[in-house]
Amino acid sequence: MNNFDEDIKRLGTNSHKYDNLELLYGLSPRETLPMWTADMDFKAPKCVFDALDDLSANGIFGYYGGQESYNLAVKQWYQLKHNWSLQSDSISVVHGLCAGISIAIRAFSNEKDGVIVFTPVYHSFLSIIKQNNRKLIEQPMYVENNEYHIDFKQLERSMTGKEKIMLFCSPHNPGGKVWSVEELKKVAQFCEKHDLLIISDEIHNDLVFKQKKHIMFPIAVPEITDRLIVLVSSSKTFNIAGGLMGNVIIENLILRKKFQQAHKAIGTMPNLFGMKIAESVYTHGHYWLSDLLAYLEKNIELFDNRISEINGLKSMKLSATYLAWIDFSDTGMSEKDIINKVHRTAGIAASVGSTFGKGGEKFMRFNLACPQAKVIEAVKRLETTFN
Ligand SMILES: Cc1ncc(COP(=O)(O)O)c(C=O)c1O
């Protein structure tokens, strides 16, 4: 079993989470617990090292080719895990899913067209839409039974006819929600009615805990594939995001051709290192992933139990992802005070809720993919600060 308790030094290793902390937050990575960026403080599975050793032994690092074995590994993974039968042709490899989203937005909409997101949502969604000069349409979700729900009626009332795309996050980051088939069907019906393309970002689909099962959008609503683009990746699951690779899966031929044209327009080829390690984890990563999920579940339980004892703090039900979404509204503090207390008094670099869009203002997001000792230290600091 992997030793997830191992405290691995990341400062000084060109880690975004550690080495950019001072620059971006003005916080010292020596005194602050970095719990923001969504990568894990765990070593990747051994098969990743094996793949890199093979490359290294060969000693030539030229352009990547011969993608069939990679496609096969991806297909087998999704067949086994989600009963999803893919055609090799439907897979386009991009340099990370954010790049995939951006290419899709350019391929399927024009400047000023509307792109709908359900907020709070992964912050890069918001910036990619804005940077591409599309109109960001934030539809805030409401909380019921301690999880997010979509207000379709309100969204319906706000529609102008200029909306082209719905950028959907499944499972949801930062809410940690696994959508039900009924909910996915409602999303599909809404998009059908308003002629919207659905980009379903399912990067967190493997990070789902025992009590829930993630259903891929095309499995939940097979009849929607003529307006569906699915994004998946091994990077989040196996902590190999530095490999900058991900899959854009498009079953409909017309949509696929259009995407491929926009993809070609940026002139990239698959990254050799990312592709080799991704193929390796899709082939050999199963046991490591079950160990990881068991470890993460304990971290989450520990964090949730202790958080629920702290005055004014509430943890959202986390069925997927390792990102705890904590509501500070009952502290009665302003957003500025909440951030200040968490970042400076407690010394925890958690992600700021408002960066996830409307509805996130009184929340902070804590990354729990770290050795348990760090989770315990974080709750102690929060207890001292807020109790
Ligand atoms: C929903 C979602 N999509 C995409 C990404 C980033 O993907 P990539 O690193 O492949 O660009 C993240 C990272 O946290 C995420 O949460």
Short mmCIF file of N, CA and C and ligand atoms in Angstrom, two decimals, residues 38 96-98 122 169 173 201 203-204 236, ligand 1:
data_model
loop_
_atom_site.label_atom_id
_atom_site.label_comp_id
_atom_site.label_asym_id
_atom_site.label_seq_id
_atom_site.Cartn_x
_atom_site.Cartn_y
_atom_site.Cartn_z
N ALA A 38 -5.85 22.37 -6.27
CA ALA A 38 -6.33 20.99 -6.23
C ALA A 38 -5.33 20.02 -6.83
N GLY A 96 -4.37 19.46 -21.04
CA GLY A 96 -5.12 19.79 -19.83
C GLY A 96 -6.55 20.15 -20.19
N LEU A 97 -7.45 19.95 -19.24
CA LEU A 97 -8.86 20.16 -19.54
C LEU A 97 -9.23 21.64 -19.65
N CYS A 98 -8.48 22.50 -18.97
CA CYS A 98 -8.78 23.93 -19.13
C CYS A 98 -8.54 24.32 -20.59
N TYR A 122 -15.79 25.75 -10.14
CA TYR A 122 -14.34 25.79 -10.38
C TYR A 122 -13.97 27.12 -11.05
N CYS A 169 -20.20 21.02 -14.40
CA CYS A 169 -19.15 20.38 -13.62
C CYS A 169 -19.74 19.17 -12.89
N ASN A 173 -17.31 20.66 -8.42
CA ASN A 173 -16.26 21.32 -7.64
C ASN A 173 -16.66 22.79 -7.56
N ASP A 201 -17.65 18.70 -17.76
CA ASP A 201 -16.31 18.48 -17.21
C ASP A 201 -16.42 17.46 -16.08
N ILE A 203 -13.82 15.71 -14.67
CA ILE A 203 -12.44 15.42 -14.24
C ILE A 203 -12.40 14.70 -12.89
N HIS A 204 -13.40 14.95 -12.04
CA HIS A 204 -13.39 14.34 -10.70
C HIS A 204 -14.15 13.01 -10.65
N LYS A 236 -6.12 14.42 -12.22
CA LYS A 236 -6.60 14.70 -10.87
C LYS A 236 -6.56 13.42 -10.04
C1 LIG B 1 -13.57 20.85 -12.63
C2 LIG B 1 -12.15 21.01 -13.04
N1 LIG B 1 -11.82 21.05 -14.33
C3 LIG B 1 -10.55 21.18 -14.73
C4 LIG B 1 -9.52 21.29 -13.82
C5 LIG B 1 -8.13 21.48 -14.29
O1 LIG B 1 -7.83 20.56 -15.28
P1 LIG B 1 -6.44 20.60 -16.06
O2 LIG B 1 -5.36 20.62 -15.03
O3 LIG B 1 -6.46 19.33 -16.83
O4 LIG B 1 -6.46 21.82 -16.91
C6 LIG B 1 -9.82 21.27 -12.45
C7 LIG B 1 -8.75 21.42 -11.45
O5 LIG B 1 -8.96 21.54 -10.29
C8 LIG B 1 -11.16 21.11 -12.05
O6 LIG B 1 -11.50 21.06 -10.77
#
